[in-house]
Short mmCIF file of C-alpha atoms in Angstrom, two decimals:
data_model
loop_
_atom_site.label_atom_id
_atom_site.label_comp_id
_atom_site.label_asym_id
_atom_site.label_seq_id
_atom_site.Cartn_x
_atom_site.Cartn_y
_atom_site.Cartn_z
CA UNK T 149 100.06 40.39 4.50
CA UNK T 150 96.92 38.75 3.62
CA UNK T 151 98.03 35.76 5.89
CA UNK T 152 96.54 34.58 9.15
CA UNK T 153 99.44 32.96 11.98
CA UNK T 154 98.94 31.28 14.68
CA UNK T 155 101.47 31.70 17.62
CA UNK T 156 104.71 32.12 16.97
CA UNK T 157 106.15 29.20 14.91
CA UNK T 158 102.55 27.69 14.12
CA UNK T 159 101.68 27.00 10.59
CA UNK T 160 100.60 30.72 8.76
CA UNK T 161 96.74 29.85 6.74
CA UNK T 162 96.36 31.72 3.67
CA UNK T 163 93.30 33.75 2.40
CA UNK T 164 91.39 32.68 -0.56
CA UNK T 165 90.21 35.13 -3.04
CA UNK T 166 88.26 35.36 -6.55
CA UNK T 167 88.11 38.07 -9.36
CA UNK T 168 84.36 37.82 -9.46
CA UNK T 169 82.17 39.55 -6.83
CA UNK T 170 78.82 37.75 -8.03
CA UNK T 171 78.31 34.38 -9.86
CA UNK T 172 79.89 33.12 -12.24
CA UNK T 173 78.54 32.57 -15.80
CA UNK T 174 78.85 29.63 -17.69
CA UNK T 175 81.19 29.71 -20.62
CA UNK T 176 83.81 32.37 -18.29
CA UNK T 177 86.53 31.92 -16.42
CA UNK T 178 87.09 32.16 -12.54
CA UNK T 179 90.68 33.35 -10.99
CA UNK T 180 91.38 31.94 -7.61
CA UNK T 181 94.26 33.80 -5.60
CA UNK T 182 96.05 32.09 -2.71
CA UNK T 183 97.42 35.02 -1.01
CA UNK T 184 100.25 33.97 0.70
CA UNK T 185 103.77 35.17 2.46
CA UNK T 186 105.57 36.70 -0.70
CA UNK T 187 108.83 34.85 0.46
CA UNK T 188 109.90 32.49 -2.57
CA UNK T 189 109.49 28.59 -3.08
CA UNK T 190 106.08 27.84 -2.74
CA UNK T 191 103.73 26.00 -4.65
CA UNK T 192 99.96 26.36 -4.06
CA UNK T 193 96.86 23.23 -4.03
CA UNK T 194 93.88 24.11 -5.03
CA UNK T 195 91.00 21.79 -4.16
CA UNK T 196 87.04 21.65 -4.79
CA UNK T 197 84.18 20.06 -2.80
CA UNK T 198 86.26 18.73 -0.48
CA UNK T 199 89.80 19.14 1.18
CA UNK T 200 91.01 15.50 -0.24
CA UNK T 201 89.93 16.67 -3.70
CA UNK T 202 93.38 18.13 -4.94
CA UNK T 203 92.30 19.58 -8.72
CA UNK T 204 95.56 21.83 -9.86
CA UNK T 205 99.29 22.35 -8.50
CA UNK T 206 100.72 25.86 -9.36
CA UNK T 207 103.83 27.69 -9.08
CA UNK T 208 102.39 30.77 -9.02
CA UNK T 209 99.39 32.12 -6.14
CA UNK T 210 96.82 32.17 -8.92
CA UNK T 211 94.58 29.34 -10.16
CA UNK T 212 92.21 30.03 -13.38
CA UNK T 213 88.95 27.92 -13.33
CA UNK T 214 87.37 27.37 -16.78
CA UNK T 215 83.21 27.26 -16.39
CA UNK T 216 82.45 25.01 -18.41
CA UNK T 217 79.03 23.55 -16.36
CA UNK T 218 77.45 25.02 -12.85
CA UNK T 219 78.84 21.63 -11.68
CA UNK T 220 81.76 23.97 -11.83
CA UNK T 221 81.06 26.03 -9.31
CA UNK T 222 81.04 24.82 -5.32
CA UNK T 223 83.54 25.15 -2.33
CA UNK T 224 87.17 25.71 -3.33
CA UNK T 225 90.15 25.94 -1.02
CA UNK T 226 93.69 26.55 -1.35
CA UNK T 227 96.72 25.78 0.69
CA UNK T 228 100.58 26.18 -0.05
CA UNK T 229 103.79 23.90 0.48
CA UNK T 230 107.68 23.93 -0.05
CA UNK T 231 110.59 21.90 0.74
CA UNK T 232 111.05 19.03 0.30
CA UNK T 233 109.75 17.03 2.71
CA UNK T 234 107.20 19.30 2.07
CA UNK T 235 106.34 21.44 4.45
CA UNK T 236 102.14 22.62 4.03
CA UNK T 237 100.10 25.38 5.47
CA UNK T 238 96.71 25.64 6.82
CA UNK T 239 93.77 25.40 4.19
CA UNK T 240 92.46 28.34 3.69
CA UNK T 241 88.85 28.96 4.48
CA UNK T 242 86.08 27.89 2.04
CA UNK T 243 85.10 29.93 -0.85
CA UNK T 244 81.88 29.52 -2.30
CA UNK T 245 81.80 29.99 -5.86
CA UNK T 246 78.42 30.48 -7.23
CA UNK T 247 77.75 29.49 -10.98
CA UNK T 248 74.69 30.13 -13.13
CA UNK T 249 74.05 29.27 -16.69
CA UNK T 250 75.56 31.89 -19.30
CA UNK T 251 72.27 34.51 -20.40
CA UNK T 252 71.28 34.01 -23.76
CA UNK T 253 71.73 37.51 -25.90
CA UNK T 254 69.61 38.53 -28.53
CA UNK T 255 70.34 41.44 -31.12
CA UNK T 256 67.88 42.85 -33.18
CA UNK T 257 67.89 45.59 -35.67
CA UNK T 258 65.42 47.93 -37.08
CA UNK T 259 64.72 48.79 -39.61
CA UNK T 260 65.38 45.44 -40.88
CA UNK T 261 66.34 43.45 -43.61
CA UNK T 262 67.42 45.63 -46.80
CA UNK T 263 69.02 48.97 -45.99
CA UNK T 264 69.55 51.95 -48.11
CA UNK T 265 72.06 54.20 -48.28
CA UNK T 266 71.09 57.87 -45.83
CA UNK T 267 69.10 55.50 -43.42
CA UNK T 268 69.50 55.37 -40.07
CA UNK T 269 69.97 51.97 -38.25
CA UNK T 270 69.70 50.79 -34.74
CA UNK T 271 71.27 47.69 -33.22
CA UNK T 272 69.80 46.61 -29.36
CA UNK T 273 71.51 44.10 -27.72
CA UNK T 274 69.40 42.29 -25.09
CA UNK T 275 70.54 39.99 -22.21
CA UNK T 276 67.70 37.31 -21.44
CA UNK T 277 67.98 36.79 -17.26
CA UNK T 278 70.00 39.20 -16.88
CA UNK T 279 68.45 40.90 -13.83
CA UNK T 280 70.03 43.83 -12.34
CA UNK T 281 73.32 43.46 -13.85
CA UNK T 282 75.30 46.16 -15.03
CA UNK T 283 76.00 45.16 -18.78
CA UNK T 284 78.22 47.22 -21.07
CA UNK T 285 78.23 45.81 -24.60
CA UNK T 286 80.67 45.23 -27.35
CA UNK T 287 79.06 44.89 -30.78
CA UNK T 288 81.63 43.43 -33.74
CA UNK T 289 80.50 43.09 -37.34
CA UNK T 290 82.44 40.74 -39.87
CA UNK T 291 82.90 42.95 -43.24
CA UNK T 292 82.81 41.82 -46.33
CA UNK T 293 84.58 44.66 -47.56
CA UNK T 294 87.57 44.34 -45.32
CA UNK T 295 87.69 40.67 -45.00
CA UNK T 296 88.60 40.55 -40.99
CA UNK T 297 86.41 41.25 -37.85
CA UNK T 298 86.36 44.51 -36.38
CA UNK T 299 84.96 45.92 -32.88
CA UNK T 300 82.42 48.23 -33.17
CA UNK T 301 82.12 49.71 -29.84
CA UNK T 302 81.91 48.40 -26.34
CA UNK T 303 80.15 51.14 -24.11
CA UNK T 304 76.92 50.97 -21.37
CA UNK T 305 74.04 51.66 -23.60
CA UNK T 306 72.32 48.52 -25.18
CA UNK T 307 71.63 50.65 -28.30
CA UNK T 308 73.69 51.30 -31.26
CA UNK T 309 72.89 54.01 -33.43
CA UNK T 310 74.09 54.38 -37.04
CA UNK T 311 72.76 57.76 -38.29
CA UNK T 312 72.98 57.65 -41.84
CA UNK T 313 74.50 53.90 -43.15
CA UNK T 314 76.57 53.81 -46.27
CA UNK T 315 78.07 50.48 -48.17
CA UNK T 316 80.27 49.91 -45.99
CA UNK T 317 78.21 49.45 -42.78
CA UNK T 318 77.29 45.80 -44.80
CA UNK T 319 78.23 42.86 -42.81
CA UNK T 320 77.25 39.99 -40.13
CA UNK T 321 77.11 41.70 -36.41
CA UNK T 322 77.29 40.27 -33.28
CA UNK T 323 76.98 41.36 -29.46
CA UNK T 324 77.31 40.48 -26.10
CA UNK T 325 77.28 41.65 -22.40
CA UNK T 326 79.56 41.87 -19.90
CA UNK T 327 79.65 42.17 -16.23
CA UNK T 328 81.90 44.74 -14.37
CA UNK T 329 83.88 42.09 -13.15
CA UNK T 330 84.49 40.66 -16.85
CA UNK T 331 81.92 38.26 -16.84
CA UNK T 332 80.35 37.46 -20.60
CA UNK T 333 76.96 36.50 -21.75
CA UNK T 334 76.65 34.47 -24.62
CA UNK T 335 77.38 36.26 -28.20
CA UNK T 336 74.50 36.91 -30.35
CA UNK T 337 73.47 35.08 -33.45
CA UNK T 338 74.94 37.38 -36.57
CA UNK T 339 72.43 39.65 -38.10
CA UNK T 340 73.41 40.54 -42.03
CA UNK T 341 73.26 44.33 -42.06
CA UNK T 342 72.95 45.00 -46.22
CA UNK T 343 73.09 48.60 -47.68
CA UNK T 344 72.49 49.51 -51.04
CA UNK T 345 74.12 52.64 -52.51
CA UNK T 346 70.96 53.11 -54.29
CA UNK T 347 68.07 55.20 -52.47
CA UNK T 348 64.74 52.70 -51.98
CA UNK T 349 62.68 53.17 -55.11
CA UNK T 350 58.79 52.87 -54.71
CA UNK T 351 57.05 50.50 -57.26
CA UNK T 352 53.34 51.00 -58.24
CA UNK T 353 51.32 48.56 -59.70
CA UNK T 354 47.29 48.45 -60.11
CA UNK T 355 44.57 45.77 -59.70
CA UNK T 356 42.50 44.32 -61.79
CA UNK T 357 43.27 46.96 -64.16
CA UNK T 358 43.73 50.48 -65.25
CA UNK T 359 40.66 50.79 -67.42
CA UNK T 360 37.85 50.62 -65.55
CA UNK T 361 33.57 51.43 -65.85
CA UNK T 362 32.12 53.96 -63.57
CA UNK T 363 31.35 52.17 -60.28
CA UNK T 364 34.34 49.28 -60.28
CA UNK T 365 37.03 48.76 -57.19
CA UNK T 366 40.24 49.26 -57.96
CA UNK T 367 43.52 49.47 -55.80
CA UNK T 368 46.70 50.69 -55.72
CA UNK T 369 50.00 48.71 -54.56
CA UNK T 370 52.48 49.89 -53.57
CA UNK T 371 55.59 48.79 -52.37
CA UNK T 372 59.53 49.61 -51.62
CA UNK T 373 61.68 47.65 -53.90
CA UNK T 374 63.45 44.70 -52.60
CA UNK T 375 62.26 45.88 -48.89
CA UNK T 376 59.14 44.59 -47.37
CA UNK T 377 59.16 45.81 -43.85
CA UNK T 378 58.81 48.85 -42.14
CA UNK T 379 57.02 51.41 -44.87
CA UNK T 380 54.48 53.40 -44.68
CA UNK T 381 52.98 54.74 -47.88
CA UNK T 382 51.16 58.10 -49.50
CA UNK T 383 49.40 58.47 -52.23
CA UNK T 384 49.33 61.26 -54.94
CA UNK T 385 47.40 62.19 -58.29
CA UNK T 386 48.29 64.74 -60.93
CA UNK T 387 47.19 67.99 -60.47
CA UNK T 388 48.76 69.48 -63.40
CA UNK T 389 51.70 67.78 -65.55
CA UNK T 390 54.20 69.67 -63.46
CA UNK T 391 52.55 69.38 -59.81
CA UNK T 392 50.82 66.40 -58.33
CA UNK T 393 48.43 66.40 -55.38
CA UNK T 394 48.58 64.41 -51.79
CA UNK T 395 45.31 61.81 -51.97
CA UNK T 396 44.35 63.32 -48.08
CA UNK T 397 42.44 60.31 -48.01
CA UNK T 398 45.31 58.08 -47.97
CA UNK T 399 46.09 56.65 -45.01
CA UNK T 400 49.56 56.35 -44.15
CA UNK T 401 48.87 53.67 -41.46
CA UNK T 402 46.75 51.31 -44.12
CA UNK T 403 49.64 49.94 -45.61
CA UNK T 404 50.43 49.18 -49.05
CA UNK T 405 47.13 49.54 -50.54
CA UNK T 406 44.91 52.35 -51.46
CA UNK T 407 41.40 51.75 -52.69
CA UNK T 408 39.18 53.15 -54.43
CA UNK T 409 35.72 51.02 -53.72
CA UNK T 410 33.86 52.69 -56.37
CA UNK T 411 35.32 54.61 -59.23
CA UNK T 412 34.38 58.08 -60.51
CA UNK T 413 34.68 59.68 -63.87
CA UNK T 414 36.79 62.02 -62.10
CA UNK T 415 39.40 59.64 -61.04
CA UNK T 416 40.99 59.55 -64.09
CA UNK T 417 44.44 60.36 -64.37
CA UNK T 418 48.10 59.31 -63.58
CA UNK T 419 49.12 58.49 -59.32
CA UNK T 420 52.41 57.79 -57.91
CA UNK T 421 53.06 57.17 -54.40
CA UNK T 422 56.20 57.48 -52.07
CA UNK T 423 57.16 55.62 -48.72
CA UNK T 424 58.88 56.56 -45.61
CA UNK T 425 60.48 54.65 -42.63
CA UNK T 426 61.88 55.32 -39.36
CA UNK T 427 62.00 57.83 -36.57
CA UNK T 428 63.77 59.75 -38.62
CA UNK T 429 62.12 59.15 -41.50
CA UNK T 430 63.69 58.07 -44.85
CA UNK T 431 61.72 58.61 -47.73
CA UNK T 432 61.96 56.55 -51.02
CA UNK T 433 62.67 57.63 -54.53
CA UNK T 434 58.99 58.75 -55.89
CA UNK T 435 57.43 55.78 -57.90
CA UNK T 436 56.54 55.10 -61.29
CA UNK T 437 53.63 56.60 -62.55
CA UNK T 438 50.37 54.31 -63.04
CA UNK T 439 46.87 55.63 -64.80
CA UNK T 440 43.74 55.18 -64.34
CA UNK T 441 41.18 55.06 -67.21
CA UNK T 442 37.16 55.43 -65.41
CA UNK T 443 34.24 55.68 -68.56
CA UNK T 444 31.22 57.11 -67.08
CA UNK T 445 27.29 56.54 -68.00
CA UNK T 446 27.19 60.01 -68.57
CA UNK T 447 29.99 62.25 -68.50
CA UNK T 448 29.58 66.07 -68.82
CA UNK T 449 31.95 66.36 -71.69
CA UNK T 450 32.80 64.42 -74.41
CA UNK T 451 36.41 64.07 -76.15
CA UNK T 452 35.97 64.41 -79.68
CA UNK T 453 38.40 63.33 -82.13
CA UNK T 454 38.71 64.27 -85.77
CA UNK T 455 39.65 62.21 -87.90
CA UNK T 456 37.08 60.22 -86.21
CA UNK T 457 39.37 56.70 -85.46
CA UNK T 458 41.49 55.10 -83.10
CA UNK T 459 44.54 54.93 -85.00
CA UNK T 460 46.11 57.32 -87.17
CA UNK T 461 49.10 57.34 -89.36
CA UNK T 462 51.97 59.28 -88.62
CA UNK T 463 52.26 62.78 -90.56
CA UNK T 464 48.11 62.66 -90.29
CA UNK T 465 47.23 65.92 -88.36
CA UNK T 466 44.82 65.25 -85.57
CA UNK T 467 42.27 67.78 -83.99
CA UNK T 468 40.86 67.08 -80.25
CA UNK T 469 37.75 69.12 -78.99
CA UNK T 470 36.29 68.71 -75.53
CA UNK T 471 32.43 69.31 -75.93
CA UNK T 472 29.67 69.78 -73.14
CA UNK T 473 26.61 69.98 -73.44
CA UNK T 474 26.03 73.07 -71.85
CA UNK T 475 29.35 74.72 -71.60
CA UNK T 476 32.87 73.94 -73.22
CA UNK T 477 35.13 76.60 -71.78
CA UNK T 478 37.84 76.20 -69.42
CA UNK T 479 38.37 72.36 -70.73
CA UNK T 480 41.52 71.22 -72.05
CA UNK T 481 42.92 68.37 -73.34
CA UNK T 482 45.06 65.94 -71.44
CA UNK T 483 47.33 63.37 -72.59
CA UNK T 484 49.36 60.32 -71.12
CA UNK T 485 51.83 58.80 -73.46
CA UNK T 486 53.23 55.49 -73.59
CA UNK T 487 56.53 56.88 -72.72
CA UNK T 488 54.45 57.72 -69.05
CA UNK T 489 54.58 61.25 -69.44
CA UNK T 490 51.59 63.27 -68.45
CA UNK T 491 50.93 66.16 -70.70
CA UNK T 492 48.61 69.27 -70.98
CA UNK T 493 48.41 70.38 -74.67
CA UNK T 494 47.92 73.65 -73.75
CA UNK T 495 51.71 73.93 -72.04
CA UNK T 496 53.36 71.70 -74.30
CA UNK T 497 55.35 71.46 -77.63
CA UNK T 498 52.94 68.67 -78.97
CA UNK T 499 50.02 70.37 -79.90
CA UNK T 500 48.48 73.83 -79.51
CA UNK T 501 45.74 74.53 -77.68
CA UNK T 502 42.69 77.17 -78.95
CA UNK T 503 39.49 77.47 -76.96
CA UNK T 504 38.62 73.93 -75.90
CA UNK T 505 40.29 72.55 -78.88
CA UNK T 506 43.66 71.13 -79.52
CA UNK T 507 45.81 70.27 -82.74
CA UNK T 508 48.59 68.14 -83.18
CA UNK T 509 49.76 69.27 -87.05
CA UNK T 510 52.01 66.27 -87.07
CA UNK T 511 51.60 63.08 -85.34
CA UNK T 512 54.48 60.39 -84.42
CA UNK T 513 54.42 57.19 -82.77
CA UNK T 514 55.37 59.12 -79.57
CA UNK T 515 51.76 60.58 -79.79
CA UNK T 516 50.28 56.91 -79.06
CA UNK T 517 48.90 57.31 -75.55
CA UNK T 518 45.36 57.81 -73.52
CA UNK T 519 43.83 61.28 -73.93
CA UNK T 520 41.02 63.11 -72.16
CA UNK T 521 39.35 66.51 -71.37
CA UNK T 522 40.02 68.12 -68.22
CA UNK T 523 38.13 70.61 -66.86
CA UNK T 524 39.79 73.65 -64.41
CA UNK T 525 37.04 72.45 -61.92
CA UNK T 526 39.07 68.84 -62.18
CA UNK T 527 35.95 66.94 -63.97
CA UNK T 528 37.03 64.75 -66.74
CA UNK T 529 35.86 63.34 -69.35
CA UNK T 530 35.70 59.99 -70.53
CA UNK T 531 39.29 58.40 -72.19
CA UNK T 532 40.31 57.82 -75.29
CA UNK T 533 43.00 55.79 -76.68
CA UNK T 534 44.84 57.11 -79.81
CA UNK T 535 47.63 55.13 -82.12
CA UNK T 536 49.90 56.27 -84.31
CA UNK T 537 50.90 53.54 -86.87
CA UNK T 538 54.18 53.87 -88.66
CA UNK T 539 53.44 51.23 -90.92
CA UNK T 540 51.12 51.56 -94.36
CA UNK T 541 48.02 49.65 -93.02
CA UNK T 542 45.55 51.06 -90.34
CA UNK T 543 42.26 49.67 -89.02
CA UNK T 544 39.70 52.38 -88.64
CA UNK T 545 37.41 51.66 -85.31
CA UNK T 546 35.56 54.03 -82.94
CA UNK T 547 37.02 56.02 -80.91
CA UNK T 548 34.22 55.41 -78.17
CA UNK T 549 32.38 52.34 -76.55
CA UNK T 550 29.98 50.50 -78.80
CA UNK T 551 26.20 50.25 -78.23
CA UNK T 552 24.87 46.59 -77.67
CA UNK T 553 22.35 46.45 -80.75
CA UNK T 554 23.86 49.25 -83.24
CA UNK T 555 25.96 48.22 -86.24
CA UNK T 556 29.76 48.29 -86.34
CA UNK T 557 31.68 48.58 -89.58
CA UNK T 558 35.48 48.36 -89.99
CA UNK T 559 37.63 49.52 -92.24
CA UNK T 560 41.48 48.53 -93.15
CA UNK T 561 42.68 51.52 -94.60
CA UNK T 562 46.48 52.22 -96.81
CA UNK T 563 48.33 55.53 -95.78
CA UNK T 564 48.41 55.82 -99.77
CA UNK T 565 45.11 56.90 -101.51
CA UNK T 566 45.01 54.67 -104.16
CA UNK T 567 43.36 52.40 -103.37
CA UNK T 568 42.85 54.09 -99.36
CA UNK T 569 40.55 51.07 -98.47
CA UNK T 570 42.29 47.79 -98.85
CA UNK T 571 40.99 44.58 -99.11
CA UNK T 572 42.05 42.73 -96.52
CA UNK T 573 41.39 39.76 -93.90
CA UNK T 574 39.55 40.93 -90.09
CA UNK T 575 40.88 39.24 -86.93
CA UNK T 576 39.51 39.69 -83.40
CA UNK T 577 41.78 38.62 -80.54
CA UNK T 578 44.15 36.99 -82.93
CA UNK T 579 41.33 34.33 -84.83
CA UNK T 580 40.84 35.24 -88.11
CA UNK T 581 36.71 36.57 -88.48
CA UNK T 582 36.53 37.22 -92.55
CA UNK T 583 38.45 36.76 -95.44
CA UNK T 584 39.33 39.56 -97.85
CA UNK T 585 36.34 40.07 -100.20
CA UNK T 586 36.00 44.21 -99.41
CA UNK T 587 37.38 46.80 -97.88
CA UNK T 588 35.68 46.36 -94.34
CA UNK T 589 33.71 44.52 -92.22
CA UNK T 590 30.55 45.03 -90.74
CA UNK T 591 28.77 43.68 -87.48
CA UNK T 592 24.82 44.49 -88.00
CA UNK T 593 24.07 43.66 -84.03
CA UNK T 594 26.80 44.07 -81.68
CA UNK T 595 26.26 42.26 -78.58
CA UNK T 596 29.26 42.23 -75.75
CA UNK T 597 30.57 38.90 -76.93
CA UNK T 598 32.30 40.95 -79.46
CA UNK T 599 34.21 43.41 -77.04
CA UNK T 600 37.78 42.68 -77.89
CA UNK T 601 41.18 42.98 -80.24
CA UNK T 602 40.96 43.68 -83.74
CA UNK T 603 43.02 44.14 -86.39
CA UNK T 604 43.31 44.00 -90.05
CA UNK T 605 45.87 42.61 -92.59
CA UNK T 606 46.79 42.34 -96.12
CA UNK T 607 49.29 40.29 -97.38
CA UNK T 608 51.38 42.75 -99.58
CA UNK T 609 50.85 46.01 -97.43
CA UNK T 610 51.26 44.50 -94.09
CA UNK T 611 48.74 44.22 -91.04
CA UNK T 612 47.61 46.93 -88.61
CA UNK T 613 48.08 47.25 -84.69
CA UNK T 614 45.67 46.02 -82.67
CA UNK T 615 42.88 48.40 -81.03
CA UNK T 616 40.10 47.92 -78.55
CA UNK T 617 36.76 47.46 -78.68
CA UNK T 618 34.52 48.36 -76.17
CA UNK T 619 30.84 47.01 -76.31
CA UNK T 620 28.48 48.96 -73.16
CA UNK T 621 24.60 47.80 -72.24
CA UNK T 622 21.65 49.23 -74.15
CA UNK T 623 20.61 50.54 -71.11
CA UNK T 624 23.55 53.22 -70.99
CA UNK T 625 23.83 56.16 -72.74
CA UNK T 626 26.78 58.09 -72.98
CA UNK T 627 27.78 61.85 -73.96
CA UNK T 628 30.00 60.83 -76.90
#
């Protein structure tokens, strides 16, 4: 018996117990025991601060204290009584019951924000002040697939691993600590776990622009699709239309940005780039393709294209010869398509390659892209754009930049030979520049204010597309 008597016939004094052997934490709950003779009819008086302060009568020995404040905490004492007059017991001794405020918890995840689907996911539940303790934690996560609240787990490590999340591992979660002796800390604010069932998809995009003059900065973005944290990024550049080659000068640490601070001839051609993400890395879906366009001073080969004209109707057949000054084997010719596919003409079905030259018997609107010579060396040459015109009405333009003080003439020409040149009204970024009197138009001193749009129309046989113009300084000279 857990009862101290006196002498015979001397009132017995109870002992006064709790279920906690450190303090108490705000927001718990404290259970007293009166341990007493286990003979029937008593009741039990449970005080606090002092012996006149009588807070709860029970019929049982136990006495459950709700923490509500450390003012709850204190001296405590219990004594028991029965009959009727009553007949009371000895208080017990004091019991000190030490309260501190409840620990703040705080969960974070990693990686966070937007999941995808294969990634793995860790939870850490931490208990602010609380010292020494020995915590186990319970995580619970409200589904939205399930509609109800569902424990996790509830074991010592503050971590939570999920290896590889799916869908359903979406929802709000929530943790807390507890003591060995069932004391809680406070429960976490939620954290919204979402997964997509989609893998991450990496987006390129390029700034200023994609064509550029030798010399210019340009940079790369990239970025994981509806996810911002987290990613690391590499960089890659065709090698060949079927393999492309890791930029070693990519840094995976630099972010989401790869620059190029001054631009090459030979760094034309098409770049994607991929990301990754954890410890055990994740890797996103490879990204879309993005090209870059660099015109040198003075390239080593020149793209030549026969007819000689940016845009071409469709059935024309089209001949593409990579010329150098010195020596024009082991170039080909290299195409990037609207459709942002990257083709060699010499492994394709769209043209056939001889020598250094390539011919396309039939052109199609698919044909419209950027095309170039590509040495085996990986030189390039300057780019060309080419467009194939379903339509009856073509403008005929230069393939290549313009020389500031030569003479341009245009031409508006009808896919049917009589009459091939139309008469027809010139426009240059969509402002009308002559009025149909012939069959072309002719600058006699182009300066760069006339770099722009053009395009040609007549109003039975319909208008052309629109093509380039580029206009470069009389001090350049170019390998055209």
């Amino acid at each position: 018996m857990n009862v101290s008597y006196s002498p015979a016939g001397l009132k017995p004094k109870p002992e006064l117990k709790s279920n906690t052997e450190g303090a108490a934490l705000t927001g718990n709950t404290v259970t007293l025991t009166c341990h007493m003779d286990q003979s029937t009819g008593w009741q039990f008086y449970w005080y606090q601060h002092t012996q006149k302060h009588q807070k709860n009568t029970t019929d049982k020995n136990s006495y459950t204290v709700n923490i509500d404040s450390v003012s709850d905490g204190g001296q405590y004492w219990c004594r028991a009584g029965r009959g009727n007059p009553v007949y009371y017991t000895h208080y017990s001794d004091a019991l000190w019951v030490n309260v501190t405020d409840q620990p703040k918890t705080i969960l974070t995840v990693k990686p966070e924000n937007q999941l995808f689907s294969g990634e793995t996911v860790t939870l850490r539940c931490d208990i602010q002040g609380g010292g020494d303790t020995e915590w186990t934690y319970r995580w619970t996560v409200e589904n939205t697939n399930y509609w109800n609240k569902n424990i996790v787990s509830e074991y010592k490590k503050q971590e939570y691993k999920i290896s590889s999340v799916e869908h359903t591992h979406s929802g709000k979660y929530t943790c807390r600590g507890k003591t060995r002796d069932g004391q809680n800390s406070e429960i976490s604010d939620a954290v919204t776990l979402t997964v997509s069932s989609d893998k991450a998809q990496a987006v390129l995009s390029v700034s200023p622009q994609k064509w550029l003059t030798e010399g210019d900065s340009v940079t790369l973005i990239c970025e994981a699709y509806g996810s911002s944290t987290g990613w690391t990024f590499s960089w890659y550049r065709d090698d060949n239309e079927f393999n492309y080659k890791h930029l070693s000068d990519s840094s995976r640490g630099a972010g989401g940005n790869y620059t190029v601070s001054s631009a090459a001839v030979n760094h034309t051609g098409v770049y994607k780039c991929r990301g990754e993400r954890g410890e055990q890395v994740y890797y996103t879906e490879d990204s879309n393709t993005q090209p870059l366009w660099v015109t040198g001073v003075s390239p080593s080969v020149s793209l030549i294209i026969s007819p000689n004209r940016t845009q071409h109707f469709t059935s024309d057949s089209l001949t593409l010869s990579c010329e150098d000054q010195s020596n024009s084997t082991g170039w080909s010719v290299r195409r990037y398509t609207d459709s942002g596919k990257l083709q060699g003409c010499s492994s394709s079905y769209w043209g056939s390659q001889t020598g250094s030259k390539c011919r396309i018997s039939s052109v199609y609107t698919s044909d419209t892209g950027v095309y170039w010579c590509h040495s085996e060396s990986g030189e390039n040459s300057n780019p060309v754009n080419i467009t194939v015109h379903y339509g009856d009405v073509i403008l005929e333009s230069p393939v290549h930049p313009v020389t500031e003080g030569d003479s341009l003439t245009l031409r508006c020409l009808y896919r049917y030979k009589n009459p091939s040149v139309l008469t027809a009204d010139f426009y240059k970024d969509g402002s009308l520049l002559q009025k149909k009197t012939t069959g072309e138009m002719i600058i006699p001193t182009v300066s760069k204010s006339h770099e722009g749009f053009y395009y040609c129309k007549h109003t039975e046989r319909g208008e052309s597309l629109k093509s380039w113009i580029s206009v470069r300084g009389e001090s350049q000279s170019s390998l055209l």
